[in-house]
Amino acid sequence: MNNIKEIKNRIDSVRETRKITNAMYLIASTKVRKAKADLDNTRPYFMALRNEIKRIFRTVNDIDNKYFYPADGKILYAKTYGILVITADKGLAGAYNQNVLKYVTNLVKEHPNTKLYVVGEYGRKYFLKRNIPIEESFHFTAQSPNMYRAREITDILLDAFDRGELGKIFVVYTDAKNSQTEEVKSTRLLPFHRGNFVSDPTVENVEFEFSPSIEVVLDNIMHSYVSGFIYSALVDSYCSEQDARMNAMNSANINAQEILSDLSLEYNRVRQTAITQEITEICAGALAKKGKEKVL
């Protein structure tokens, strides 16, 4: 790149790109803070639900409920799996989407009799392009997780589970361990192990009256609990996506700065060469003119 104008145009182009990546970095950081605040505001409610489920099991030990493995601890092997896949609507977030989709693809290979329930435009396009059937595609954006959408997903999944179409339900999402590390997680949503709700034996046992019945009460609580888990997975994935985008944009900003430094050095070198050449030509012209004057 020897032309000064070319180098200058390239510098201007990199600077404009850096403005975009920096803006995306700032937007992602703002979205992360808001989403985490929303999750923190709802977490106490779902923790209270979990404690109530523990109290129910502490009150009645031999509960037989469709959402739990049998009381004898026998593991039921299901023929059909349902997987809720949570991806983003777009890329520019490092390996965020690819890590989730690669994980799900491996699960489907291990267990072909699997029905996919997909959140996120990126995941939908990925499976459609590879002719992998999707049981349900949620056409709302993954950019604004809320309880209304979590309940909508819960209704569809629980309806399939109640009808016996799904024997087990998993959620595959990305967990933001910290601002620098994201990890793909696969969590069995249903059925639950009773051990997940083991009560503290030191807590005093309190008798309850269940109306109309303990089964109905537990079913209603479990619906809300599952909705809360899905909501937390949606928000966690969303935060991970924004963290991944922040890291990707930060790397882009660093690379842009390095490119600008290299281009600036090249620009100065080429400009200095051009100036030196012009001075040399002027001096040569002056000497030639002086020589002609002496001859005359």
CSV table of C-alpha atoms in Angstrom, one decimal:
chain,number,residue,atom,x,y,z
A,1,MET,CA,0.0,0.0,0.0
A,2,ASN,CA,2.3,2.7,-1.3
A,3,ASN,CA,-0.4,5.4,-2.1
A,4,ILE,CA,-0.8,8.0,0.6
A,5,LYS,CA,-4.5,8.4,-0.3
A,6,GLU,CA,-5.2,4.7,0.0
A,7,ILE,CA,-3.6,4.6,3.4
A,8,LYS,CA,-5.6,7.6,4.6
A,9,ASN,CA,-8.8,6.1,3.3
A,10,ARG,CA,-8.0,2.8,5.1
A,11,ILE,CA,-7.3,4.7,8.4
A,12,ASP,CA,-10.6,6.6,8.1
A,13,SER,CA,-12.4,3.3,7.4
A,14,VAL,CA,-10.9,1.6,10.5
A,15,ARG,CA,-11.8,4.5,12.7
A,16,GLU,CA,-15.4,4.4,11.6
A,17,THR,CA,-15.5,0.7,12.3
A,18,ARG,CA,-14.0,1.2,15.7
A,19,LYS,CA,-16.8,3.7,16.5
A,20,ILE,CA,-19.4,1.0,15.7
A,21,THR,CA,-17.7,-1.7,17.7
A,22,ASN,CA,-17.2,0.7,20.7
A,23,ALA,CA,-20.9,1.6,20.5
A,24,MET,CA,-21.9,-2.0,20.5
A,25,TYR,CA,-19.7,-2.7,23.5
A,26,LEU,CA,-21.3,0.1,25.5
A,27,ILE,CA,-24.8,-1.0,24.5
A,28,ALA,CA,-24.1,-4.6,25.5
A,29,SER,CA,-22.7,-3.5,28.9
A,30,THR,CA,-25.9,-1.5,29.6
A,31,LYS,CA,-28.1,-4.5,28.6
A,32,VAL,CA,-26.2,-6.8,30.9
A,33,ARG,CA,-26.7,-4.6,33.9
A,34,LYS,CA,-30.4,-4.2,33.3
A,35,ALA,CA,-31.0,-8.0,32.7
A,36,LYS,CA,-29.1,-9.0,35.8
A,37,ALA,CA,-31.0,-6.5,37.9
A,38,ASP,CA,-34.3,-7.9,36.6
A,39,LEU,CA,-33.2,-11.4,37.5
A,40,ASP,CA,-32.1,-10.4,40.9
A,41,ASN,CA,-35.5,-8.7,41.5
A,42,THR,CA,-37.4,-11.9,40.7
A,43,ARG,CA,-35.1,-14.5,42.3
A,44,PRO,CA,-36.5,-14.1,45.9
A,45,TYR,CA,-40.0,-15.2,44.7
A,46,PHE,CA,-38.7,-18.4,43.1
A,47,MET,CA,-36.4,-19.2,46.0
A,48,ALA,CA,-39.5,-18.9,48.2
A,49,LEU,CA,-41.3,-21.4,45.9
A,50,ARG,CA,-38.5,-23.8,46.2
A,51,ASN,CA,-38.7,-23.5,50.0
A,52,GLU,CA,-42.4,-24.2,49.9
A,53,ILE,CA,-41.8,-27.4,47.9
A,54,LYS,CA,-39.3,-28.5,50.5
A,55,ARG,CA,-41.8,-27.9,53.2
A,56,ILE,CA,-44.4,-30.0,51.4
A,57,PHE,CA,-42.0,-32.9,51.1
A,58,ARG,CA,-41.1,-32.5,54.8
A,59,THR,CA,-44.8,-32.7,55.6
A,60,VAL,CA,-45.7,-35.6,53.3
A,61,ASN,CA,-43.0,-38.1,52.5
A,62,ASP,CA,-44.8,-40.4,50.1
A,63,ILE,CA,-46.0,-37.9,47.5
A,64,ASP,CA,-46.6,-39.4,44.1
A,65,ASN,CA,-46.4,-36.7,41.5
A,66,LYS,CA,-45.9,-36.9,37.7
A,67,TYR,CA,-43.2,-34.2,37.8
A,68,PHE,CA,-40.9,-36.2,40.2
A,69,TYR,CA,-39.2,-39.5,40.0
A,70,PRO,CA,-40.9,-42.2,42.1
A,71,ALA,CA,-40.3,-42.1,45.8
A,72,ASP,CA,-38.4,-45.4,45.7
A,73,GLY,CA,-35.7,-43.6,43.6
A,74,LYS,CA,-36.2,-45.8,40.5
A,75,ILE,CA,-34.9,-44.0,37.4
A,76,LEU,CA,-37.4,-44.0,34.5
A,77,TYR,CA,-35.8,-44.2,31.1
A,78,ALA,CA,-37.7,-42.1,28.6
A,79,LYS,CA,-37.9,-42.8,24.9
A,80,THR,CA,-38.5,-39.2,23.8
A,81,TYR,CA,-36.5,-36.3,24.9
A,82,GLY,CA,-37.4,-32.6,24.6
A,83,ILE,CA,-34.7,-30.0,24.5
A,84,LEU,CA,-35.3,-26.3,25.0
A,85,VAL,CA,-32.4,-24.7,23.0
A,86,ILE,CA,-31.6,-21.0,23.9
A,87,THR,CA,-29.6,-19.1,21.3
A,88,ALA,CA,-29.3,-15.5,20.2
A,89,ASP,CA,-31.0,-13.7,17.3
A,90,LYS,CA,-27.7,-12.7,15.7
A,91,GLY,CA,-24.0,-13.3,15.7
A,92,LEU,CA,-21.1,-10.9,16.5
A,93,ALA,CA,-20.9,-12.6,19.9
A,94,GLY,CA,-17.8,-14.8,19.6
A,95,ALA,CA,-18.5,-18.5,20.0
A,96,TYR,CA,-21.6,-18.0,22.0
A,97,ASN,CA,-24.1,-19.5,19.5
A,98,GLN,CA,-21.8,-22.1,18.1
A,99,ASN,CA,-21.0,-23.6,21.5
A,100,VAL,CA,-24.7,-24.1,22.2
A,101,LEU,CA,-25.5,-25.5,18.8
A,102,LYS,CA,-22.5,-27.9,18.8
A,103,TYR,CA,-23.6,-29.2,22.2
A,104,VAL,CA,-27.2,-29.8,21.1
A,105,THR,CA,-26.1,-31.5,17.8
A,106,ASN,CA,-24.0,-34.0,19.8
A,107,LEU,CA,-27.0,-34.7,22.1
A,108,VAL,CA,-29.3,-35.3,19.1
A,109,LYS,CA,-26.7,-37.7,17.7
A,110,GLU,CA,-26.6,-39.6,21.0
A,111,HIS,CA,-30.4,-39.7,21.3
A,112,PRO,CA,-32.0,-39.4,17.9
A,113,ASN,CA,-35.6,-39.5,19.3
A,114,THR,CA,-35.4,-35.9,20.4
A,115,LYS,CA,-37.8,-33.0,19.9
A,116,LEU,CA,-36.3,-29.5,19.7
A,117,TYR,CA,-37.9,-26.3,21.1
A,118,VAL,CA,-35.8,-23.4,19.9
A,119,VAL,CA,-35.5,-19.8,21.1
A,120,GLY,CA,-33.4,-17.4,19.0
A,121,GLU,CA,-33.3,-16.7,15.2
A,122,TYR,CA,-29.7,-18.0,15.0
A,123,GLY,CA,-30.7,-21.4,16.3
A,124,ARG,CA,-33.7,-21.6,14.0
A,125,LYS,CA,-31.7,-20.9,10.9
A,126,TYR,CA,-28.9,-23.3,12.0
A,127,PHE,CA,-31.3,-26.3,12.3
A,128,LEU,CA,-33.4,-25.5,9.2
A,129,LYS,CA,-30.3,-25.2,7.1
A,130,ARG,CA,-29.2,-28.7,8.2
A,131,ASN,CA,-32.7,-30.1,7.8
A,132,ILE,CA,-33.0,-30.9,11.5
A,133,PRO,CA,-36.7,-30.9,12.4
A,134,ILE,CA,-37.9,-28.4,15.0
A,135,GLU,CA,-40.9,-29.3,17.1
A,136,GLU,CA,-41.6,-25.7,18.2
A,137,SER,CA,-39.9,-22.5,17.2
A,138,PHE,CA,-40.7,-19.5,19.5
A,139,HIS,CA,-40.8,-16.5,17.2
A,140,PHE,CA,-40.3,-13.9,19.8
A,141,THR,CA,-36.9,-12.2,20.1
A,142,ALA,CA,-34.3,-13.6,22.5
A,143,GLN,CA,-33.3,-10.0,23.3
A,144,SER,CA,-36.0,-9.3,25.8
A,145,PRO,CA,-36.6,-12.2,28.2
A,146,ASN,CA,-39.6,-11.8,30.5
A,147,MET,CA,-41.9,-13.9,32.6
A,148,TYR,CA,-44.7,-13.8,30.1
A,149,ARG,CA,-42.6,-15.6,27.5
A,150,ALA,CA,-41.2,-18.0,30.1
A,151,ARG,CA,-44.8,-19.0,31.0
A,152,GLU,CA,-45.6,-19.4,27.3
A,153,ILE,CA,-42.7,-21.8,26.9
A,154,THR,CA,-43.6,-23.6,30.1
A,155,ASP,CA,-47.2,-24.2,28.9
A,156,ILE,CA,-46.1,-25.8,25.7
A,157,LEU,CA,-43.4,-28.0,27.4
A,158,LEU,CA,-45.6,-29.1,30.3
A,159,ASP,CA,-48.5,-29.9,27.9
A,160,ALA,CA,-46.3,-32.2,25.9
A,161,PHE,CA,-45.0,-33.8,29.1
A,162,ASP,CA,-48.5,-34.2,30.6
A,163,ARG,CA,-49.7,-35.9,27.4
A,164,GLY,CA,-46.8,-38.3,27.5
A,165,GLU,CA,-45.2,-37.0,24.3
A,166,LEU,CA,-42.0,-36.2,26.2
A,167,GLY,CA,-40.5,-38.4,28.8
A,168,LYS,CA,-37.7,-36.0,29.8
A,169,ILE,CA,-37.2,-32.3,29.2
A,170,PHE,CA,-33.8,-30.6,29.1
A,171,VAL,CA,-32.7,-27.0,28.9
A,172,VAL,CA,-29.5,-26.2,27.0
A,173,TYR,CA,-28.3,-22.6,27.6
A,174,THR,CA,-25.2,-20.6,28.4
A,175,ASP,CA,-24.3,-19.8,31.9
A,176,ALA,CA,-22.2,-16.7,32.6
A,177,LYS,CA,-19.8,-17.9,35.2
A,178,ASN,CA,-18.2,-14.4,35.2
A,179,SER,CA,-17.7,-11.6,32.8
A,180,GLN,CA,-14.9,-13.4,31.0
A,181,THR,CA,-16.1,-17.0,30.9
A,182,GLU,CA,-19.3,-18.5,29.5
A,183,GLU,CA,-20.2,-22.2,29.8
A,184,VAL,CA,-22.8,-24.3,28.0
A,185,LYS,CA,-25.0,-26.1,30.5
A,186,SER,CA,-27.6,-28.9,30.0
A,187,THR,CA,-30.0,-29.2,32.9
A,188,ARG,CA,-32.8,-31.7,33.2
A,189,LEU,CA,-36.0,-29.7,33.7
A,190,LEU,CA,-38.4,-32.6,34.2
A,191,PRO,CA,-38.8,-34.9,35.9
A,192,PHE,CA,-37.2,-33.7,39.1
A,193,HIS,CA,-35.2,-35.8,41.6
A,194,ARG,CA,-36.7,-35.6,45.0
A,195,GLY,CA,-33.2,-35.1,46.3
A,196,ASN,CA,-33.2,-31.6,44.7
A,197,PHE,CA,-35.7,-30.6,47.3
A,198,VAL,CA,-34.2,-32.2,50.4
A,199,SER,CA,-35.2,-30.2,53.5
A,200,ASP,CA,-33.0,-29.1,56.3
A,201,PRO,CA,-33.6,-31.8,59.1
A,202,THR,CA,-33.0,-29.2,61.8
A,203,VAL,CA,-36.0,-27.1,60.7
A,204,GLU,CA,-39.1,-27.7,62.8
A,205,ASN,CA,-41.8,-29.8,61.0
A,206,VAL,CA,-45.1,-27.9,60.6
A,207,GLU,CA,-48.4,-29.5,59.6
A,208,PHE,CA,-50.2,-28.2,56.6
A,209,GLU,CA,-53.7,-28.5,55.3
A,210,PHE,CA,-53.8,-28.7,51.5
A,211,SER,CA,-56.9,-27.5,49.5
A,212,PRO,CA,-58.3,-29.0,47.4
A,213,SER,CA,-55.5,-31.6,47.6
A,214,ILE,CA,-51.7,-31.9,47.9
A,215,GLU,CA,-51.5,-33.1,44.3
A,216,VAL,CA,-53.3,-30.0,42.9
A,217,VAL,CA,-51.2,-27.6,45.1
A,218,LEU,CA,-47.9,-29.2,44.1
A,219,ASP,CA,-48.9,-29.1,40.4
A,220,ASN,CA,-49.6,-25.4,40.6
A,221,ILE,CA,-46.4,-24.7,42.4
A,222,MET,CA,-44.3,-26.8,40.0
A,223,HIS,CA,-45.8,-24.9,37.0
A,224,SER,CA,-44.6,-21.6,38.6
A,225,TYR,CA,-41.3,-23.1,39.6
A,226,VAL,CA,-40.6,-24.4,36.0
A,227,SER,CA,-41.5,-21.0,34.6
A,228,GLY,CA,-39.0,-19.4,37.0
A,229,PHE,CA,-36.3,-21.8,36.0
A,230,ILE,CA,-36.9,-21.1,32.3
A,231,TYR,CA,-37.0,-17.4,32.9
A,232,SER,CA,-33.7,-17.6,34.8
A,233,ALA,CA,-32.2,-19.6,31.9
A,234,LEU,CA,-33.4,-17.1,29.3
A,235,VAL,CA,-31.9,-14.2,31.3
A,236,ASP,CA,-28.7,-16.1,32.0
A,237,SER,CA,-28.3,-16.8,28.3
A,238,TYR,CA,-29.0,-13.2,27.5
A,239,CYS,CA,-26.4,-12.0,29.9
A,240,SER,CA,-23.9,-14.5,28.5
A,241,GLU,CA,-24.6,-13.3,25.0
A,242,GLN,CA,-24.1,-9.7,26.0
A,243,ASP,CA,-20.9,-10.6,27.9
A,244,ALA,CA,-19.6,-12.5,24.8
A,245,ARG,CA,-20.5,-9.6,22.6
A,246,MET,CA,-18.7,-7.2,24.9
A,247,ASN,CA,-15.6,-9.4,24.8
A,248,ALA,CA,-15.8,-9.7,21.0
A,249,MET,CA,-16.3,-6.0,20.5
A,250,ASN,CA,-13.5,-5.2,23.0
A,251,SER,CA,-11.2,-7.5,21.0
A,252,ALA,CA,-12.3,-5.8,17.8
A,253,ASN,CA,-11.4,-2.4,19.4
A,254,ILE,CA,-8.0,-3.6,20.4
A,255,ASN,CA,-7.3,-5.0,16.9
A,256,ALA,CA,-8.5,-1.8,15.4
A,257,GLN,CA,-6.1,0.2,17.5
A,258,GLU,CA,-3.2,-2.1,16.5
A,259,ILE,CA,-4.2,-1.7,12.8
A,260,LEU,CA,-4.4,2.1,13.2
A,261,SER,CA,-0.9,2.2,14.8
A,262,ASP,CA,0.6,0.1,11.9
A,263,LEU,CA,-1.2,2.2,9.3
A,264,SER,CA,-0.1,5.5,11.0
A,265,LEU,CA,3.6,4.3,10.9
A,266,GLU,CA,3.2,3.3,7.2
A,267,TYR,CA,1.4,6.6,6.4
A,268,ASN,CA,4.3,8.6,8.1
A,269,ARG,CA,6.9,6.5,6.3
A,270,VAL,CA,5.3,6.9,2.9
A,271,ARG,CA,4.7,10.6,3.5
A,272,GLN,CA,8.3,11.1,4.6
A,273,THR,CA,9.5,9.3,1.5
A,274,ALA,CA,7.3,11.5,-0.7
A,275,ILE,CA,8.6,14.7,1.0
A,276,THR,CA,12.2,13.5,0.7
A,277,GLN,CA,11.7,12.7,-3.0
A,278,GLU,CA,10.1,16.2,-3.6
A,279,ILE,CA,13.1,17.9,-1.8
A,280,THR,CA,15.5,15.8,-3.9
A,281,GLU,CA,13.8,16.8,-7.1
A,282,ILE,CA,13.7,20.4,-6.1
A,283,CYS,CA,17.4,20.4,-5.2
A,284,ALA,CA,18.3,18.6,-8.4
A,285,GLY,CA,16.3,21.1,-10.4
A,286,ALA,CA,18.0,24.0,-8.6
A,287,LEU,CA,21.5,22.5,-9.3
A,288,ALA,CA,20.7,22.0,-12.9
A,289,LYS,CA,19.4,25.5,-13.3
A,290,LYS,CA,22.5,26.9,-11.6
A,291,GLY,CA,24.8,24.8,-13.9
A,292,LYS,CA,23.1,26.3,-16.9
A,293,GLU,CA,23.5,29.8,-15.6
A,294,LYS,CA,27.3,29.2,-15.2
A,295,VAL,CA,27.5,27.9,-18.8
A,296,LEU,CA,25.8,31.0,-20.1
